[in-house]
Short mmCIF file of C-alpha atoms and ligand atoms in Angstrom, two decimals:
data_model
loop_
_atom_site.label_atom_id
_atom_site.label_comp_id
_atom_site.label_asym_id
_atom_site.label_seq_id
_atom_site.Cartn_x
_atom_site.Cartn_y
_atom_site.Cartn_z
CA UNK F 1 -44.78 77.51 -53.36
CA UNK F 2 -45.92 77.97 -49.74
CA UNK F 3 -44.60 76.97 -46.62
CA UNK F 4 -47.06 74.50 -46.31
CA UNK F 5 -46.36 72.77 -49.36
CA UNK F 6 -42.85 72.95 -48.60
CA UNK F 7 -43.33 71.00 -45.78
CA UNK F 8 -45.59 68.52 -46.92
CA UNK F 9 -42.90 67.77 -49.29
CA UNK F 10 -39.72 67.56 -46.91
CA UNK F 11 -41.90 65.18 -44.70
CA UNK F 12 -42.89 63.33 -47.84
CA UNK F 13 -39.26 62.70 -48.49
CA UNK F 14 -38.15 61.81 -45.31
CA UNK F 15 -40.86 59.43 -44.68
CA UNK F 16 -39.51 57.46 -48.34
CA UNK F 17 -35.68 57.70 -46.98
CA UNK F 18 -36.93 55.86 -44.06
CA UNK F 19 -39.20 53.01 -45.33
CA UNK F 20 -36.40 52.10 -48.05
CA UNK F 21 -33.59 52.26 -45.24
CA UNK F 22 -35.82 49.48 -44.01
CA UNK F 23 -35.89 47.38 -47.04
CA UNK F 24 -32.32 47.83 -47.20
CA UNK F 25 -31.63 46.48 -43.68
CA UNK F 26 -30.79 43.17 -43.39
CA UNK F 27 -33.60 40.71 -42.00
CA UNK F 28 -31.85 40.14 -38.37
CA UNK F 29 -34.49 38.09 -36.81
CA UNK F 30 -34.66 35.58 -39.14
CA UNK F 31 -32.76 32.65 -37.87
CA UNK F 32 -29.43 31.15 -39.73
CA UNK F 33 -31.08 27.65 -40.64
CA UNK F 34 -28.02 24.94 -42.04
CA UNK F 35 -28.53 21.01 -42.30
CA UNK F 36 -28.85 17.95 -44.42
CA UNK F 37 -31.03 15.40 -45.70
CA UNK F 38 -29.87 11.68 -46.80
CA UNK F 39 -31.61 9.36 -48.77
CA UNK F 40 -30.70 5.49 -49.09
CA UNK F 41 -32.84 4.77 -51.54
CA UNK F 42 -36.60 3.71 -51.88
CA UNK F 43 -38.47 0.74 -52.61
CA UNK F 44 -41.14 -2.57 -51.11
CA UNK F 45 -39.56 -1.74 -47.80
CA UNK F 46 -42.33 -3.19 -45.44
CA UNK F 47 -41.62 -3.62 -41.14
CA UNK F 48 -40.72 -7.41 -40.68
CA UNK F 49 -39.50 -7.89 -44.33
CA UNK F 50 -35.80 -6.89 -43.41
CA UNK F 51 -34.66 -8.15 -39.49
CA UNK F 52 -34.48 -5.96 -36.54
CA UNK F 53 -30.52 -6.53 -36.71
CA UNK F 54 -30.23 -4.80 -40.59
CA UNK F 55 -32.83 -2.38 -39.71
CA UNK F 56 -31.09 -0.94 -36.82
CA UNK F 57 -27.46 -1.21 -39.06
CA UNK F 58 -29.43 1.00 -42.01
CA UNK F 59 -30.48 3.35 -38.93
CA UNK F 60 -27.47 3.80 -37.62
CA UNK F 61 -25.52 3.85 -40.91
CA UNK F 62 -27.89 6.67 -41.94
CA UNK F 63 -27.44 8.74 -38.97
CA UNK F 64 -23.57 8.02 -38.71
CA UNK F 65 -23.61 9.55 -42.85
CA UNK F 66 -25.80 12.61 -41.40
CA UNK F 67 -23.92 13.74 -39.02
CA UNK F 68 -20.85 13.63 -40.77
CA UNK F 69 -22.05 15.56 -42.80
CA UNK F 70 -23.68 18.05 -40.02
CA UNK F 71 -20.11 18.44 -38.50
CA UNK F 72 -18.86 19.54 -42.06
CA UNK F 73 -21.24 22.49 -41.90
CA UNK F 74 -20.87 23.02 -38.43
CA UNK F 75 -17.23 23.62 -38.81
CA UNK F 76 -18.04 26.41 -41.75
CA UNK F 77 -17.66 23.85 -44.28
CA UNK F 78 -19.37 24.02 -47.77
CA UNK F 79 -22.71 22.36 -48.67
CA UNK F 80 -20.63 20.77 -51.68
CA UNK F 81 -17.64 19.49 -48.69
CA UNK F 82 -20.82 18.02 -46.73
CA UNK F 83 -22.61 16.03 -49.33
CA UNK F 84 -19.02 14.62 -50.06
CA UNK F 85 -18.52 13.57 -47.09
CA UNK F 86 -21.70 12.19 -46.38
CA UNK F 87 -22.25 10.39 -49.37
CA UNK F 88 -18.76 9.25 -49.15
CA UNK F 89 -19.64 7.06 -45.97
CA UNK F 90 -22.68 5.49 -47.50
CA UNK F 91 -20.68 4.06 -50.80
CA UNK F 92 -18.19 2.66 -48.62
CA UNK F 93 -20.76 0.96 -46.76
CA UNK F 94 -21.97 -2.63 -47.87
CA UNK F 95 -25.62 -1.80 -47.19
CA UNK F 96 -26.40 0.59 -49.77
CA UNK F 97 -26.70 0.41 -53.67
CA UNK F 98 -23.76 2.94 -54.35
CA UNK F 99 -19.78 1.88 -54.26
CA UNK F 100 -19.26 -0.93 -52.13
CA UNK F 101 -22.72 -3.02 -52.07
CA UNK F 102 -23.45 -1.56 -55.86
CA UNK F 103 -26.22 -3.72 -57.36
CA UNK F 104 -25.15 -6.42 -60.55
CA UNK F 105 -25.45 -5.72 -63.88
CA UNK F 106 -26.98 -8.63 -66.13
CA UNK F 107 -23.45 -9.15 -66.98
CA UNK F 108 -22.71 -9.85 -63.75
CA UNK F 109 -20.43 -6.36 -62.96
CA UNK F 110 -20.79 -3.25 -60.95
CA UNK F 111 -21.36 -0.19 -62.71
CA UNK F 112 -21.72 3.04 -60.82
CA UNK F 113 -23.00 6.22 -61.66
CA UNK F 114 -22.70 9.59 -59.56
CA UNK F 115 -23.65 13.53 -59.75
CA UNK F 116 -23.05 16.26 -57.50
CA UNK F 117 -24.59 20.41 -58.33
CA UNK F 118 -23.83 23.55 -56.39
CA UNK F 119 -26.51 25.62 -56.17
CA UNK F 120 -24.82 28.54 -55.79
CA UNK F 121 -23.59 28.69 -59.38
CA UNK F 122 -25.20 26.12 -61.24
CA UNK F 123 -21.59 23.94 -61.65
CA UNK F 124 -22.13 20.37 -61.84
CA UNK F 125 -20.28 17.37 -62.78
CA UNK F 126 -21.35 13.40 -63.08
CA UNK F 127 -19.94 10.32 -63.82
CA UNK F 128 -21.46 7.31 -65.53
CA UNK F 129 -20.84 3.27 -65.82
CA UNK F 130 -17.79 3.25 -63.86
CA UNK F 131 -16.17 0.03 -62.74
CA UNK F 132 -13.04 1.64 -61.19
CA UNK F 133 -13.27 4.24 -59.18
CA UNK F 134 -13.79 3.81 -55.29
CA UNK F 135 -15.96 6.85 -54.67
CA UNK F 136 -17.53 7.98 -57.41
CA UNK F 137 -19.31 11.02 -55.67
CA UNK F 138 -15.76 12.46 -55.33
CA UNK F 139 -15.47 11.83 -59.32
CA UNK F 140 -18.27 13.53 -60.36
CA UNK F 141 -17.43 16.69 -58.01
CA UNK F 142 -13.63 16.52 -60.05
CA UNK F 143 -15.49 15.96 -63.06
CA UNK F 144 -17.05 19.48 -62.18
CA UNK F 145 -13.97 21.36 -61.11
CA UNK F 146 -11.11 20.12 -62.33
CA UNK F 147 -13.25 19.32 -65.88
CA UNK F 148 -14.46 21.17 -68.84
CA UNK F 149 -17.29 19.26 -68.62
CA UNK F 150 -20.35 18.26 -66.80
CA UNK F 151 -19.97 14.36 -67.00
CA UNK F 152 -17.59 11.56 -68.30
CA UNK F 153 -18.29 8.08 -68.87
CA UNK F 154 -16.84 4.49 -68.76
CA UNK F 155 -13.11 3.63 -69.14
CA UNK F 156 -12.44 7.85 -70.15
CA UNK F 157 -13.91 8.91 -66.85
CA UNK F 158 -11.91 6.42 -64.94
CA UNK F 159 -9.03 7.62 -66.23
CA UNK F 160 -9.79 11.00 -65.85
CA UNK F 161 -10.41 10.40 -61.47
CA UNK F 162 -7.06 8.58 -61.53
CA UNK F 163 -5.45 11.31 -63.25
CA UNK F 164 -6.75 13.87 -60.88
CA UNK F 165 -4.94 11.50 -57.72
CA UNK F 166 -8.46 9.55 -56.62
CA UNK F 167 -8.76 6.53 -55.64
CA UNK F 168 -9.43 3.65 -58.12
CA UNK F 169 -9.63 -0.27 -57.18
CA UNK F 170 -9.87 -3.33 -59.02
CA UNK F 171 -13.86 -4.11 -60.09
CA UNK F 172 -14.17 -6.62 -57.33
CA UNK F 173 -13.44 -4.19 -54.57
CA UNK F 174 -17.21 -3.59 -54.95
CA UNK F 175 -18.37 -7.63 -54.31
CA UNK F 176 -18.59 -8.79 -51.38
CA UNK F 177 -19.87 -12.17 -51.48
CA UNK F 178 -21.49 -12.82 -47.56
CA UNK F 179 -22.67 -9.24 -47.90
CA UNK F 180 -24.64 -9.50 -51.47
CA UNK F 181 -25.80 -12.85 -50.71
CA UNK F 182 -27.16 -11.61 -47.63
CA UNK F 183 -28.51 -8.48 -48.92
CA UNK F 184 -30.01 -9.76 -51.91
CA UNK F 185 -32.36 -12.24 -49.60
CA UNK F 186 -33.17 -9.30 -47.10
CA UNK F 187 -34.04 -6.80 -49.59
CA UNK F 188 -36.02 -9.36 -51.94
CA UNK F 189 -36.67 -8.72 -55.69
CA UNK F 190 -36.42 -5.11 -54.61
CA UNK F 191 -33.00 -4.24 -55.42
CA UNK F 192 -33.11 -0.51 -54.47
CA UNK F 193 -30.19 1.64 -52.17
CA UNK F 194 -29.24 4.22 -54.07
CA UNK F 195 -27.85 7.01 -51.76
CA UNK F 196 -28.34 11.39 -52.31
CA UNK F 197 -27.74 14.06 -49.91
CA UNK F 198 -29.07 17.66 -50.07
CA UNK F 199 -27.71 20.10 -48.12
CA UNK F 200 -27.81 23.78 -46.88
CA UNK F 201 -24.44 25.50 -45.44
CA UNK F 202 -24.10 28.20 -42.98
CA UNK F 203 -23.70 30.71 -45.95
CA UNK F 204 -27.26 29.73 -47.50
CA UNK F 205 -25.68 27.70 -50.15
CA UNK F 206 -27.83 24.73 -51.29
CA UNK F 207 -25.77 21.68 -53.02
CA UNK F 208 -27.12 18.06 -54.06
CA UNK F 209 -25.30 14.54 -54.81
CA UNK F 210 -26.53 11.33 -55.61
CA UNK F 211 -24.70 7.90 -56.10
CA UNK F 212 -25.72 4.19 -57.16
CA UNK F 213 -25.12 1.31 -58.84
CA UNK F 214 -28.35 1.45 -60.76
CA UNK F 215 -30.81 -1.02 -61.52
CA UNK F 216 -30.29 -4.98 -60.95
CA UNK F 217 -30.17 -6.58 -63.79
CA UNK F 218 -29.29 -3.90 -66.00
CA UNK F 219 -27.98 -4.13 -69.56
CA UNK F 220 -26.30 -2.89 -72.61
CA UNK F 221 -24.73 0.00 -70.90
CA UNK F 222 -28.15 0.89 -69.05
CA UNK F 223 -27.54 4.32 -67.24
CA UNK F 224 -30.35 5.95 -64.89
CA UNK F 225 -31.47 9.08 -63.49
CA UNK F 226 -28.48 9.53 -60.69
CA UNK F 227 -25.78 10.88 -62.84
CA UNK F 228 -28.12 13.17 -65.07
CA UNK F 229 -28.16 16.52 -63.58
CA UNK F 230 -32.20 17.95 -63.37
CA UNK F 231 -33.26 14.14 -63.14
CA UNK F 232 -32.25 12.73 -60.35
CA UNK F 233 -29.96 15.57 -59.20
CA UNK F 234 -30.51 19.24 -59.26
CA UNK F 235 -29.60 22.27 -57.21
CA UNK F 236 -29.72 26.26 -57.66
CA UNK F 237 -30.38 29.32 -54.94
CA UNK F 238 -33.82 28.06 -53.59
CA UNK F 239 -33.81 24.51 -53.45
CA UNK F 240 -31.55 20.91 -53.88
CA UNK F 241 -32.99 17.85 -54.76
CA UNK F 242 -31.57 13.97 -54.79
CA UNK F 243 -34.51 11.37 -56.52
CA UNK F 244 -34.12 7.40 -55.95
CA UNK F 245 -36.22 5.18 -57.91
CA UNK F 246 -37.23 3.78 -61.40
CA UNK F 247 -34.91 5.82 -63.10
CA UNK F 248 -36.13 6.08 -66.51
CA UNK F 249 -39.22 7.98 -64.99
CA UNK F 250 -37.14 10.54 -63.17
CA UNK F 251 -35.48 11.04 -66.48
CA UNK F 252 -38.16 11.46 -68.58
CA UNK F 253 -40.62 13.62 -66.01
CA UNK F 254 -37.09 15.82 -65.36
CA UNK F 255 -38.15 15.55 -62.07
CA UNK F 256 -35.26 17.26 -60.07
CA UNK F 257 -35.49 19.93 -62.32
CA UNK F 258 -39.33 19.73 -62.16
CA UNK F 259 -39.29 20.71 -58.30
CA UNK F 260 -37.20 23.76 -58.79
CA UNK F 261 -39.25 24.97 -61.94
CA UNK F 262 -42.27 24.48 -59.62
CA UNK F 263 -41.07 26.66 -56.83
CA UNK F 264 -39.04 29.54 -59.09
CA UNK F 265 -41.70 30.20 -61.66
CA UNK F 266 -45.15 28.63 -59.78
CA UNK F 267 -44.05 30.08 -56.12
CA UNK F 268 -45.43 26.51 -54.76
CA UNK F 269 -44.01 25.72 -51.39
CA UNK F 270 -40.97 22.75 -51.07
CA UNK F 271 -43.97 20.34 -49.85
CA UNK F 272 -46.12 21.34 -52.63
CA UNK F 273 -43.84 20.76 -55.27
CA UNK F 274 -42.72 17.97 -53.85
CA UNK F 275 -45.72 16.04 -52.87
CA UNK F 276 -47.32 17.15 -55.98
CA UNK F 277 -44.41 15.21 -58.40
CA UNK F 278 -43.61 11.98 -56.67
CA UNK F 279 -47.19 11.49 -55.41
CA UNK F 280 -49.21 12.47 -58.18
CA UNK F 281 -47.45 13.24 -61.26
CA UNK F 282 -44.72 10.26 -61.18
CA UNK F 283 -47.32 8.14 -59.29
CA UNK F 284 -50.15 8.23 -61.98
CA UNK F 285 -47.19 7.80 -64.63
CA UNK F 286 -46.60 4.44 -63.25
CA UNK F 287 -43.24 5.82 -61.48
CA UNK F 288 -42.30 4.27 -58.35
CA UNK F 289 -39.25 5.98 -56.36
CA UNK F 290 -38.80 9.63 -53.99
CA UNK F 291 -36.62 11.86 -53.35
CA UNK F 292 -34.99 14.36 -50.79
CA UNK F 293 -35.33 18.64 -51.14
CA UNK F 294 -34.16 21.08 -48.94
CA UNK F 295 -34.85 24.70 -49.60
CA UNK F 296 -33.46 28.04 -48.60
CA UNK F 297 -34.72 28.52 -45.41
CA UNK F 298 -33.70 25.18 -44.53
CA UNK F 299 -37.38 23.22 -44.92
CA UNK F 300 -36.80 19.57 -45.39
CA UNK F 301 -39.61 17.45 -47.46
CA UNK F 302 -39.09 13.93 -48.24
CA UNK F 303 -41.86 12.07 -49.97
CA UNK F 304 -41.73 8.83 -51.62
CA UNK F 305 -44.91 6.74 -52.93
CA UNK F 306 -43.37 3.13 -52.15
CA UNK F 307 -43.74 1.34 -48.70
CA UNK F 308 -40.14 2.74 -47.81
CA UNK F 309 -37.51 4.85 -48.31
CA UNK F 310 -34.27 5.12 -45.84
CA UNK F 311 -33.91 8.71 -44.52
CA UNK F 312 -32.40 10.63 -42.13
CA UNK F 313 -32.03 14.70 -41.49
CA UNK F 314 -30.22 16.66 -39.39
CA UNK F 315 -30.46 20.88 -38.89
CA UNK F 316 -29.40 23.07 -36.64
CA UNK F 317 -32.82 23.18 -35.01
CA UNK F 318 -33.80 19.69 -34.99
CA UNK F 319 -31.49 16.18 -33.65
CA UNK F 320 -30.55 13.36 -36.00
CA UNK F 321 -33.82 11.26 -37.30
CA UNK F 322 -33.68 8.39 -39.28
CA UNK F 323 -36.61 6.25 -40.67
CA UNK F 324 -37.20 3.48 -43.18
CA UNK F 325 -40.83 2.79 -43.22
CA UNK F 326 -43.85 5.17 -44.04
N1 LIG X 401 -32.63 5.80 -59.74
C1 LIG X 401 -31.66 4.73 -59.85
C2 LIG X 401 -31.55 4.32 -61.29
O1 LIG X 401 -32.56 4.27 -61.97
C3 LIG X 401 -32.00 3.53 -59.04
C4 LIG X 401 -32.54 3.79 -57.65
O2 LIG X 401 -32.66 4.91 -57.22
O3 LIG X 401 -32.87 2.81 -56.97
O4 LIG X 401 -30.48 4.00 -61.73
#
């Protein structure tokens, strides 16, 4: 070999050494993105249907739930501790469909579901047609760490939260009779208020939860898409997703599940995925409802294909917004 092709080599080498020390090196510029998104549920929410005094209570509600949340992750806490928290202010409040100000079955009770998914590892854990327990968000996320299992149901999963040391109240915690009554003329036929959170921490770990009290009316142990992880919950290590609608859709098109799929095996974008299920694919089904997603690098998309659908975000980058109508 001559000295020339000696050389040609050694500069070869060096020049590989160098462009995969480059690979290697960790992506400085790119900006730590961390947040939340809340959903309230969708549904005929038309301006002038609900007063200016309950529209700016759901507003403020929403934003109060966000940034609890927001201080969570500000203060290093988890994406799972945030959606907790968040979701734990909305079922306490009256104005939502989840815990206190759950809709009636046809029975006349309340029965809640919940489900809660860390992206990080794929844990998850739900809860289904409970009566007892005061915030069933915080049962679900027991059910997944404290729990064999993914979700529990009825009377079993009740005793199961109380066992663990959470809260459980007597089935008429969640009626309040002003409250419904009022509700139930402001919000019509339309009976929607189901509440989800997705959420990105400052470690890039994604996490979803949804709560509700399901459909009015609903009988013979009805249970909806909320407490079935990839229907109306889902979360792994690009994107978390929270659905609100007519559940039995979200079941059957998998749709939380469906918006991941979309974006891990057809590389389409949060929006496109997104946009593409609730306004096309559940839309032509006949499937009325939304849903919140936040991916990876913290990009927020929150379409829904009725009138309305209470929402609110909060990142790092952007201040607390909160809407209603389209
Ligand atoms: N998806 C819920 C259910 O079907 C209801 C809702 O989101 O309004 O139980």
């Amino acid at each position: 070999m001559n000295k020339f092709a000696l050389l040609l080599i050694l500069s070869l080498a060096i020049f590989a050494c160098q462009t995969t020390a480059q690979k290697d090196k960790p992506n400085n510029k790119k900006e730590l993105v961390y947040g939340l998104a809340i959903h309230g549920g969708a549904g005929n929410l038309v301006k002038g249907k609900i007063s200016d005094s309950l529209e700016q209570a759901y507003l403020a509600k929403l934003k109060e739930a966000t940034e609890v949340g927001y201080a969570v992750l500000e203060s290093n806490g988890s994406s799972l501790d945030a959606v907790v928290a968040a979701i734990e202010i909305l079922e306490n409040s009256p104005l939502f469909n989840a815990g206190k100000g759950a809709v009636f079955t046809h029975e006349g009770k309340n029965e809640l579901d919940a489900s809660i998914m860390n992206g990080s590892n794929l844990q998850a854990g739900a809860v289904a047609g409970v009566s007892r327990i005061k915030n069933p968000i915080k049962a679900a996320r027991a059910v997944m760490e404290k729990s064999k299992h993914v979700m529990l149901s009825g009377k079993g999963a009740e005793e199961f939260a109380a066992s663990v040391g959470l809260d459980t109240v007597s089935p008429t915690y969640f009626f309040t009779q002003k409250r419904f009554e009022s509700l139930q003329r402001a919000i019509s036929a339309e009976k929607h208020g189901t509440v989800g959170v997705v959420c990105l921490d400052k470690k890039g770990n994604l996490a979803a939860g949804t709560s509700t009290g399901g459909m009015t009316n609903k009988k013979f142990g009805r249970i909806g898409d909320s407490p079935i992880i990839g229907a109306g919950t889902y979360a792994d290590e690009n994107c978390a997703v929270s659905c609100t609608g007519h559940g039995e859709y979200f079941i059957r098109y998998a749709v939380a599940y469906d918006v991941a799929a979309q974006i891990k095996y057809a590389q389409k974008s949060l929006k496109q995925a997104t946009e593409e299920i609730i306004n096309t694919k559940l839309k032509n089904a006949g499937g009325s409802g939304g849903l919140i997603a936040m991916d990876k690098d913290g990009n927020i998309s929150m379409p829904f294909n009725t009138s309305g659908m209470f929402r609110a975000f909060k990142t790092n980058q952007k201040e607390t917004q909160a809407f209603i109508f389209d």
